[in-house]
Structure formats: structure tokens, C-alpha cells
Short mmCIF file of C-alpha atoms in Angstrom, two decimals:
data_model
loop_
_atom_site.label_atom_id
_atom_site.label_comp_id
_atom_site.label_asym_id
_atom_site.label_seq_id
_atom_site.Cartn_x
_atom_site.Cartn_y
_atom_site.Cartn_z
CA UNK A 29 8.28 -72.30 -69.55
CA UNK A 30 7.41 -75.77 -68.40
CA UNK A 31 10.18 -75.88 -65.81
CA UNK A 32 9.12 -72.54 -64.28
CA UNK A 33 5.63 -73.90 -63.88
CA UNK A 34 7.03 -77.09 -62.41
CA UNK A 35 8.99 -75.12 -59.80
CA UNK A 36 5.92 -73.10 -58.89
CA UNK A 37 3.93 -76.28 -58.47
CA UNK A 38 6.54 -77.86 -56.20
CA UNK A 39 6.80 -74.62 -54.21
CA UNK A 40 3.04 -74.47 -53.78
CA UNK A 41 3.00 -78.10 -52.62
CA UNK A 42 5.70 -77.46 -50.02
CA UNK A 43 3.83 -74.39 -48.85
CA UNK A 44 0.61 -76.37 -48.47
CA UNK A 45 2.37 -79.09 -46.44
CA UNK A 46 3.98 -76.49 -44.16
CA UNK A 47 0.69 -74.61 -43.73
CA UNK A 48 -1.09 -77.81 -42.71
CA UNK A 49 1.74 -78.69 -40.34
CA UNK A 50 1.61 -75.24 -38.73
CA UNK A 51 -2.14 -75.54 -38.34
CA UNK A 52 -1.74 -78.89 -36.58
CA UNK A 53 0.93 -77.47 -34.30
CA UNK A 54 -1.14 -74.40 -33.49
CA UNK A 55 -4.02 -76.62 -32.40
CA UNK A 56 -1.73 -78.78 -30.26
CA UNK A 57 -0.12 -75.74 -28.71
CA UNK A 58 -3.51 -74.29 -27.86
CA UNK A 59 -4.56 -77.51 -26.16
CA UNK A 60 -1.32 -78.08 -24.23
CA UNK A 61 -0.04 -74.58 -23.36
CA UNK A 62 -2.33 -74.07 -20.33
CA UNK A 63 -1.56 -77.60 -19.09
CA UNK A 64 2.19 -77.05 -19.44
CA UNK A 65 2.17 -73.77 -17.55
CA UNK A 66 -0.03 -75.37 -14.89
CA UNK A 67 2.46 -78.24 -14.51
CA UNK A 68 5.32 -75.76 -14.20
CA UNK A 69 3.39 -73.78 -11.59
CA UNK A 70 2.63 -76.94 -9.58
CA UNK A 71 6.26 -78.05 -9.75
CA UNK A 72 7.42 -74.61 -8.59
CA UNK A 73 4.90 -74.46 -5.78
CA UNK A 74 5.80 -77.97 -4.59
CA UNK A 75 9.47 -76.94 -4.51
CA UNK A 76 8.60 -73.75 -2.61
CA UNK A 77 6.58 -75.70 -0.04
CA UNK A 78 9.47 -78.11 0.36
CA UNK A 79 12.10 -75.44 1.02
CA UNK A 80 9.81 -73.35 3.23
CA UNK A 81 7.87 -75.82 5.39
CA UNK A 82 4.75 -74.28 6.87
CA UNK A 83 4.23 -71.73 4.14
CA UNK A 84 0.94 -72.02 2.29
CA UNK A 85 0.86 -68.84 0.26
CA UNK A 86 3.56 -67.33 -1.90
CA UNK A 87 4.03 -63.88 -3.24
CA UNK A 88 6.51 -62.99 -5.99
CA UNK A 89 8.99 -60.26 -5.17
CA UNK A 90 11.74 -58.77 -7.26
CA UNK A 91 14.99 -57.91 -5.53
CA UNK A 92 16.98 -54.78 -6.34
CA UNK A 93 19.48 -56.85 -8.35
CA UNK A 94 16.71 -58.15 -10.57
CA UNK A 95 16.65 -61.60 -8.95
CA UNK A 96 13.26 -63.20 -8.55
CA UNK A 97 12.27 -64.32 -5.08
CA UNK A 98 9.17 -65.33 -3.17
CA UNK A 99 7.80 -64.44 0.22
CA UNK A 100 6.17 -67.37 1.99
CA UNK A 101 3.23 -66.80 4.30
CA UNK A 102 1.70 -69.21 6.79
CA UNK A 103 -2.00 -69.89 7.11
CA UNK A 104 -2.60 -66.80 9.27
CA UNK A 105 -0.97 -64.54 6.67
CA UNK A 106 2.34 -63.84 8.46
CA UNK A 107 5.53 -63.86 6.40
CA UNK A 108 7.56 -66.76 7.76
CA UNK A 109 10.38 -66.70 5.24
CA UNK A 110 11.42 -66.35 1.65
CA UNK A 111 12.87 -68.39 -1.16
CA UNK A 112 14.93 -67.65 -4.23
CA UNK A 113 16.59 -69.60 -7.03
CA UNK A 114 20.34 -69.65 -7.67
CA UNK A 115 22.24 -71.31 -10.51
CA UNK A 116 25.83 -72.04 -9.41
CA UNK A 117 28.09 -73.77 -11.92
CA UNK A 118 28.74 -77.38 -11.00
CA UNK A 119 30.71 -80.14 -12.70
CA UNK A 120 28.29 -80.82 -15.54
CA UNK A 121 26.56 -77.47 -15.93
CA UNK A 122 24.54 -75.13 -13.78
CA UNK A 123 22.83 -76.56 -10.72
CA UNK A 124 19.51 -74.74 -10.45
CA UNK A 125 18.74 -74.70 -6.75
CA UNK A 126 15.86 -73.24 -4.79
CA UNK A 127 16.85 -71.99 -1.36
CA UNK A 128 14.37 -71.25 1.40
CA UNK A 129 15.18 -69.29 4.56
CA UNK A 130 13.32 -67.90 7.55
CA UNK A 131 13.11 -64.22 8.48
CA UNK A 132 16.43 -64.49 10.38
CA UNK A 133 18.13 -65.79 7.19
CA UNK A 134 18.54 -69.27 8.57
CA UNK A 135 18.18 -71.82 5.76
CA UNK A 136 14.94 -73.79 6.03
CA UNK A 137 15.59 -76.10 3.12
CA UNK A 138 17.05 -76.42 -0.35
CA UNK A 139 15.83 -78.24 -3.43
CA UNK A 140 17.75 -78.90 -6.61
CA UNK A 141 15.47 -78.19 -9.54
CA UNK A 142 17.79 -79.00 -12.43
CA UNK A 143 21.27 -80.43 -12.76
CA UNK A 144 23.45 -82.50 -15.03
CA UNK A 145 25.86 -83.81 -12.41
CA UNK A 146 27.39 -87.29 -12.74
CA UNK A 147 24.90 -89.98 -11.68
CA UNK A 148 26.05 -91.75 -8.52
CA UNK A 149 28.62 -89.04 -7.71
CA UNK A 150 27.64 -85.38 -7.99
CA UNK A 151 23.98 -86.22 -8.51
CA UNK A 152 23.95 -87.28 -4.84
CA UNK A 153 23.67 -83.54 -4.12
CA UNK A 154 19.92 -84.09 -4.38
CA UNK A 155 19.94 -86.77 -1.64
CA UNK A 156 18.76 -85.72 1.82
CA UNK A 157 22.13 -86.86 3.24
CA UNK A 158 23.74 -83.86 1.52
CA UNK A 159 20.96 -81.35 0.89
CA UNK A 160 19.46 -81.91 4.36
CA UNK A 161 22.61 -80.51 5.99
CA UNK A 162 21.72 -76.98 4.96
CA UNK A 163 18.68 -76.81 7.19
CA UNK A 164 19.17 -74.41 10.10
CA UNK A 165 22.51 -73.04 8.87
CA UNK A 166 23.32 -69.35 8.76
CA UNK A 167 25.47 -67.57 6.16
CA UNK A 168 28.77 -68.01 8.03
CA UNK A 169 28.25 -71.75 8.40
CA UNK A 170 27.67 -72.23 4.68
CA UNK A 171 31.16 -73.37 3.76
CA UNK A 172 32.51 -76.87 3.29
CA UNK A 173 33.86 -78.36 6.51
CA UNK A 174 37.22 -79.48 5.16
CA UNK A 175 37.77 -78.14 1.65
CA UNK A 176 37.04 -74.43 2.02
CA UNK A 177 39.65 -72.10 3.48
CA UNK A 178 36.98 -70.67 5.70
CA UNK A 179 35.74 -73.68 7.62
CA UNK A 180 32.03 -74.22 7.55
CA UNK A 181 29.65 -76.96 8.56
CA UNK A 182 28.71 -78.64 5.30
CA UNK A 183 30.25 -82.06 4.65
CA UNK A 184 31.14 -82.52 0.99
CA UNK A 185 29.98 -85.55 -1.00
CA UNK A 186 32.82 -88.05 -1.38
CA UNK A 187 34.61 -87.63 -4.73
CA UNK A 188 32.36 -84.72 -5.72
CA UNK A 189 33.99 -81.65 -4.28
CA UNK A 190 33.17 -79.44 -7.27
CA UNK A 191 29.46 -80.20 -7.01
CA UNK A 192 29.43 -79.86 -3.22
CA UNK A 193 31.25 -76.56 -3.36
CA UNK A 194 28.97 -75.24 -6.11
CA UNK A 195 25.80 -76.02 -4.16
CA UNK A 196 27.23 -74.64 -0.91
CA UNK A 197 28.41 -71.44 -2.60
CA UNK A 198 25.04 -71.13 -4.32
CA UNK A 199 23.10 -71.43 -1.08
CA UNK A 200 25.36 -68.87 0.57
CA UNK A 201 24.91 -66.56 -2.40
CA UNK A 202 21.13 -66.87 -2.02
CA UNK A 203 21.28 -66.03 1.69
CA UNK A 204 23.60 -63.04 1.09
CA UNK A 205 21.41 -61.77 -1.75
CA UNK A 206 18.30 -61.86 0.40
CA UNK A 207 20.14 -60.18 3.29
CA UNK A 208 21.42 -57.37 1.10
CA UNK A 209 18.01 -56.86 -0.43
CA UNK A 210 16.44 -56.03 2.92
CA UNK B 6 1.13 -108.93 -43.94
CA UNK B 7 1.94 -110.05 -40.42
CA UNK B 8 5.56 -110.23 -41.48
CA UNK B 9 5.64 -106.42 -41.73
CA UNK B 10 4.79 -106.28 -38.03
CA UNK B 11 7.13 -108.97 -36.74
CA UNK B 12 10.22 -108.21 -38.82
CA UNK B 13 11.03 -105.08 -36.79
CA UNK B 14 10.91 -106.93 -33.49
CA UNK B 15 13.71 -109.39 -34.02
CA UNK B 16 14.97 -110.07 -37.52
CA UNK B 17 15.25 -106.42 -38.54
CA UNK B 18 15.31 -104.86 -35.10
CA UNK B 19 16.13 -101.20 -35.87
CA UNK B 20 18.63 -100.79 -33.06
CA UNK B 21 20.20 -104.20 -32.61
CA UNK B 22 20.19 -105.37 -36.24
CA UNK B 23 19.93 -102.31 -38.49
CA UNK B 24 21.96 -100.18 -36.08
CA UNK B 25 19.71 -97.14 -36.51
CA UNK B 26 18.98 -94.59 -33.80
CA UNK B 27 22.03 -95.43 -31.71
CA UNK B 28 22.57 -91.86 -30.49
CA UNK B 29 19.40 -91.53 -28.38
CA UNK B 30 19.76 -95.20 -27.44
CA UNK B 31 23.12 -94.56 -25.85
CA UNK B 32 22.10 -91.29 -24.26
CA UNK B 33 18.77 -91.98 -22.57
CA UNK B 34 18.93 -95.62 -21.52
CA UNK B 35 20.26 -95.01 -18.02
CA UNK B 36 17.08 -96.55 -16.60
CA UNK B 37 14.19 -98.75 -17.72
CA UNK B 38 11.70 -95.90 -17.39
CA UNK B 39 13.74 -93.58 -19.62
CA UNK B 40 14.40 -96.29 -22.19
CA UNK B 41 10.76 -97.29 -22.38
CA UNK B 42 9.57 -93.66 -22.50
CA UNK B 43 11.93 -92.85 -25.34
CA UNK B 44 10.82 -95.98 -27.20
CA UNK B 45 7.13 -95.15 -26.75
CA UNK B 46 7.62 -91.56 -27.97
CA UNK B 47 9.55 -92.79 -31.01
CA UNK B 48 6.89 -95.42 -31.76
CA UNK B 49 4.16 -92.79 -31.73
CA UNK B 50 6.06 -90.55 -34.14
CA UNK B 51 6.92 -93.52 -36.35
CA UNK B 52 3.27 -94.65 -36.56
CA UNK B 53 1.97 -91.16 -37.40
CA UNK B 54 4.68 -90.30 -39.91
CA UNK B 55 4.48 -93.69 -41.64
CA UNK B 56 0.70 -93.34 -41.98
CA UNK B 57 0.85 -89.77 -43.27
CA UNK B 58 3.68 -90.41 -45.70
CA UNK B 59 1.99 -93.53 -47.04
CA UNK B 60 -1.21 -91.52 -47.65
CA UNK B 61 0.75 -88.84 -49.49
CA UNK B 62 2.89 -91.21 -51.51
CA UNK B 63 1.23 -90.55 -54.89
CA UNK B 64 1.18 -86.78 -54.69
CA UNK B 65 4.53 -85.77 -53.17
CA UNK B 66 6.82 -84.54 -56.01
CA UNK B 67 9.89 -86.76 -55.76
CA UNK B 68 12.26 -83.76 -55.92
CA UNK B 69 11.03 -82.41 -52.60
CA UNK B 70 10.08 -85.64 -50.87
CA UNK B 71 12.80 -85.38 -48.21
CA UNK B 72 11.81 -81.83 -47.09
CA UNK B 73 8.16 -82.92 -47.04
CA UNK B 74 8.99 -85.99 -44.94
CA UNK B 75 11.05 -83.89 -42.54
CA UNK B 76 8.23 -81.37 -42.10
CA UNK B 77 5.76 -84.18 -41.38
CA UNK B 78 8.13 -85.88 -38.93
CA UNK B 79 9.02 -82.61 -37.20
CA UNK B 80 5.32 -81.81 -36.78
CA UNK B 81 4.58 -85.12 -35.05
CA UNK B 82 7.71 -84.81 -32.91
CA UNK B 83 6.66 -81.35 -31.73
CA UNK B 84 3.16 -82.65 -30.96
CA UNK B 85 4.75 -85.45 -28.92
CA UNK B 86 7.09 -83.01 -27.20
CA UNK B 87 4.27 -80.66 -26.17
CA UNK B 88 1.97 -83.48 -25.09
CA UNK B 89 4.64 -85.16 -22.97
CA UNK B 90 5.49 -81.85 -21.36
CA UNK B 91 1.80 -81.40 -20.50
CA UNK B 92 0.93 -84.91 -19.33
CA UNK B 93 4.16 -86.62 -18.17
CA UNK B 94 6.39 -83.69 -17.14
CA UNK B 95 8.83 -85.79 -15.08
CA UNK B 96 9.61 -88.19 -17.91
CA UNK B 97 9.77 -85.25 -20.31
CA UNK B 98 12.35 -83.61 -18.06
CA UNK B 99 14.46 -86.78 -17.91
CA UNK B 100 14.50 -87.27 -21.68
CA UNK B 101 15.14 -83.57 -22.22
CA UNK B 102 16.68 -82.64 -25.54
CA UNK B 103 16.33 -86.17 -26.92
CA UNK B 104 12.62 -85.77 -27.58
CA UNK B 105 13.06 -82.92 -30.13
CA UNK B 106 15.99 -84.90 -31.54
CA UNK B 107 13.61 -87.70 -32.62
CA UNK B 108 13.27 -85.53 -35.76
CA UNK B 109 16.74 -86.58 -36.86
CA UNK B 110 16.41 -90.17 -35.65
CA UNK B 111 17.31 -92.14 -38.74
CA UNK B 112 14.79 -94.88 -37.96
CA UNK B 113 11.91 -92.50 -38.72
CA UNK B 114 13.24 -91.05 -41.97
CA UNK B 115 14.62 -94.48 -42.88
CA UNK B 116 11.21 -96.14 -42.63
CA UNK B 117 9.55 -93.23 -44.44
CA UNK B 118 11.96 -93.44 -47.35
CA UNK B 119 12.44 -97.21 -47.47
CA UNK B 120 8.94 -98.38 -46.68
CA UNK B 121 6.04 -95.96 -46.18
CA UNK B 122 6.64 -94.01 -49.39
CA UNK B 123 6.33 -97.24 -51.38
CA UNK B 124 3.59 -99.12 -49.54
CA UNK B 125 -0.07 -98.75 -48.63
CA UNK B 126 -1.33 -97.43 -45.33
CA UNK B 127 -2.01 -100.76 -43.58
CA UNK B 128 1.42 -102.30 -44.22
CA UNK B 129 3.01 -98.92 -43.36
CA UNK B 130 1.19 -98.79 -40.03
CA UNK B 131 2.22 -102.38 -39.26
CA UNK B 132 5.80 -101.61 -40.27
CA UNK B 133 5.88 -98.53 -38.01
CA UNK B 134 4.33 -100.42 -35.12
CA UNK B 135 6.72 -103.36 -35.48
CA UNK B 136 9.80 -101.16 -35.77
CA UNK B 137 8.57 -99.08 -32.83
CA UNK B 138 8.01 -102.15 -30.66
CA UNK B 139 11.42 -103.51 -31.63
CA UNK B 140 13.09 -100.21 -30.79
CA UNK B 141 11.18 -99.91 -27.50
CA UNK B 142 12.10 -103.47 -26.51
CA UNK B 143 15.76 -102.89 -27.31
CA UNK B 144 15.82 -99.61 -25.35
CA UNK B 145 13.95 -101.17 -22.41
CA UNK B 146 16.38 -104.10 -22.35
CA UNK B 147 19.45 -101.86 -22.39
CA UNK B 148 17.84 -99.51 -19.86
CA UNK B 149 17.05 -102.43 -17.53
CA UNK B 150 20.56 -103.88 -17.72
CA UNK B 151 22.14 -100.48 -17.05
CA UNK B 152 19.75 -99.64 -14.23
CA UNK B 153 20.12 -103.02 -12.50
CA UNK B 154 23.93 -103.07 -12.73
CA UNK B 155 24.58 -99.34 -12.42
CA UNK B 156 22.11 -98.35 -9.73
CA UNK B 157 20.90 -101.66 -8.26
CA UNK B 158 17.28 -100.68 -8.94
CA UNK B 159 14.56 -101.44 -11.49
CA UNK B 160 11.86 -98.84 -12.16
CA UNK B 161 13.39 -97.01 -9.21
CA UNK B 162 12.74 -99.89 -6.76
CA UNK B 163 15.80 -101.19 -4.93
CA UNK B 164 16.66 -104.79 -5.83
CA UNK B 165 19.58 -105.89 -3.72
CA UNK B 166 19.20 -103.93 -0.50
CA UNK B 167 21.32 -101.08 0.83
CA UNK B 168 24.57 -103.07 1.07
CA UNK B 169 24.78 -103.43 -2.75
CA UNK B 170 27.55 -101.33 -4.23
CA UNK B 171 26.42 -100.53 -7.81
CA UNK B 172 28.72 -100.57 -10.85
CA UNK B 173 28.50 -96.82 -11.35
CA UNK B 174 30.10 -97.16 -14.76
CA UNK B 175 26.95 -98.69 -16.21
CA UNK B 176 24.83 -95.55 -15.78
CA UNK B 177 27.67 -93.44 -17.19
CA UNK B 178 28.29 -93.12 -20.96
CA UNK B 179 30.91 -95.89 -21.06
CA UNK B 180 28.33 -98.32 -19.71
CA UNK B 181 25.97 -97.41 -22.52
CA UNK B 182 28.51 -98.38 -25.17
CA UNK B 183 29.41 -101.61 -23.35
CA UNK B 184 25.79 -102.65 -22.87
CA UNK B 185 24.82 -101.85 -26.46
CA UNK B 186 27.84 -103.76 -27.79
CA UNK B 187 27.24 -106.80 -25.59
CA UNK B 188 23.51 -106.87 -26.41
CA UNK B 189 24.27 -106.78 -30.12
CA UNK B 190 26.86 -109.50 -29.63
CA UNK B 191 24.27 -111.73 -27.95
CA UNK B 192 21.81 -111.03 -30.80
CA UNK B 193 24.43 -112.01 -33.39
CA UNK B 194 25.36 -115.14 -31.48
CA UNK B 195 21.71 -116.19 -31.28
CA UNK B 196 21.29 -115.56 -35.01
CA UNK B 197 24.38 -117.64 -35.81
CA UNK B 198 23.25 -120.56 -33.69
CA UNK B 199 19.89 -120.57 -35.43
CA UNK B 200 21.46 -120.74 -38.87
#
């Protein structure tokens, strides 16, 4: 009988510790959840402003294939372009990239949101020297200049063809998706 | 009493002498900022868990002490994770998965089991603080070495100008092992000379 009581006591103790811990976590979550979603929103809006220069207001749209995209409007309320997020597979995982384009589907800018590419090699995809090349390009120009069968106008990063190709293909995919959605 | 604080910094440095917590140390020390951030987060968890476990030392049934310690540690780690995500999102993004993994960092459970569960709150706090500072210093040192050699920068600021060709290897995993090994070698050599 004593051991059954002992087990109950230990169980009750564990339960009390876990209940207290959950209470502490609930309080923390309540305090930080609005701040975290605000930070995420700010980060997303900064990225959208970067890929769509001139846009001040954004409106979420859902494409027919379920992809999320945004319309960007300038200060007088005209739609000047749109942006969407693609996740092509790079060398170290997916490269989450936001792609902005104007109403004629010319790329206005790209921003890499998340990647695990090799530092010093593939991670250079985030540098303006590579990502800046996309500005002003149309769908047909979005191929690598020397590695793709179909010659395009994007120069690959030295020793990082997989990353370069992934980003280029991703940007092209974004442009095609937006075109087809119209 | 002061000994509890200073032992973790050099003589019993958790990373360079006790060889605890090497996994996050190898993974996140690609720059000074990351190394220091990881150290600070670990220190906070260590302080809180040491204090809590020391307070509970008389009433935790010894059969379930490990689950209780883990729940306490996991709670403080989650609090740290959420707070960092809310207040320092960039650092939080860089450290990524390694923040939740502080739960299984053996320094924390090691100090709980070896020290806080047997000592009063003041020595336990000092022990946690000392171990935390020692761990942070070790991570910052390794992070600095790897960032200077591997990227030619410190805290993101360029050190040697644009013509410097960095040793890429040092920011890659192999560089982490080399730097950790060499740093420990220097520590051992210093210890030997002293004796």
C-alpha cells in the first residue's frame, strides 16, 4: 500500500511542476506573441518594399494555384507591381526568395529571406553583385549566361552553380506564376 | 564563495576544460555576434535553472529529479526562445534551432545535477553565472577567431580591406573543429606552464 501512495505522491509532484511550467509559458507567450507577429510583419514589409521600390501599400492576393502574392500600390493608390515568394531547392536546402515585378512582369528586385547555403560561396547569392542582376530582366532573360542550355543574362556565382541556378530558376518560376495567374 | 564564480571562467571552463556543450559551440560560432548571443542565452537559462533547482532541492523526490530538472530547463529555454524572437529577431534567426537545443546542452543539466541540487541558492547563482560567463567567453573567443580568419571581419566590420582573401574554411564546419581544438590546446599548454 505504501508504494502505491508513494507513486501517487511522485505523480502529483510531477504534475504540479508541469502545471507551474505551463503557466509560466502561457504568460510568456501572451506577452511575446503580439511582438513576434509584429516583428514578422515588419520583416515581411521591409522585404516587400525592397523588392518593389516605390510601393507603399500592399494587398494580399491568392493566386489560382494557391500561391500567396502581394499587390504593391504607390502613394496615389495605383498598382505598380506585385511580389511573391518562391522556395527553390539550393545546395543546402530551400532558398526562400521574394521576387518583385512590375505590371509588365519585369523583375524589380529580389530578396533572399532564408537560406542555408555555404558561407562565402553560395551565400553570396544574397550579395547585390548577384541578386542585383535580376533587376529589369524579363522571363526569357532569366537563365544563367553560360551554364543553362537556354542562354540567359544572369552571371552565376563562381563555384556555386547549384545555388545560382536555383535562385535563377526560382525567380523565373515566380514571374511565370504571376503571368499565368493574370 | 567567490571561488564558485571564478572557477567556471578558467579553471573549470565548461567548454575548454570540462568539454561540455561542444555541439552548439561548433555549430554557431561562425561569428563573434553569434557566439556571444548563444553564450548569453545559455547563461540566462543556466542562472534561472540553477536558482530554481536549488530552491526545490529539498522537495524534489530523487526518483523523478531528472524529469523535473528537464521540465524546469525546458521552460526557461522556451521563455528565452520566445523573448529572443520578440526582441532580437535577427540574432534569433541566426542561431535558429540551437536555441531550443539549449534544453539538451549538458552544461545546464550537468550544473543542475552536480551543483545546484546540492547547494544553496547564492552559491548556485554564482556557479551558474561563472559557468555562463566562462561559456560565453569561450564561444566569443572561438567566434572571433573564426570570423576574423574566415570572413576578415569582426562584428560584421571589415578589418583588412577589400583585398583580403579570407580563409573560407574557418567559417565552415572544419574550421570550427580546428579552432576548438587549437583553443583547447592553448588552454592546456597554459595550464602546464603554470604547474
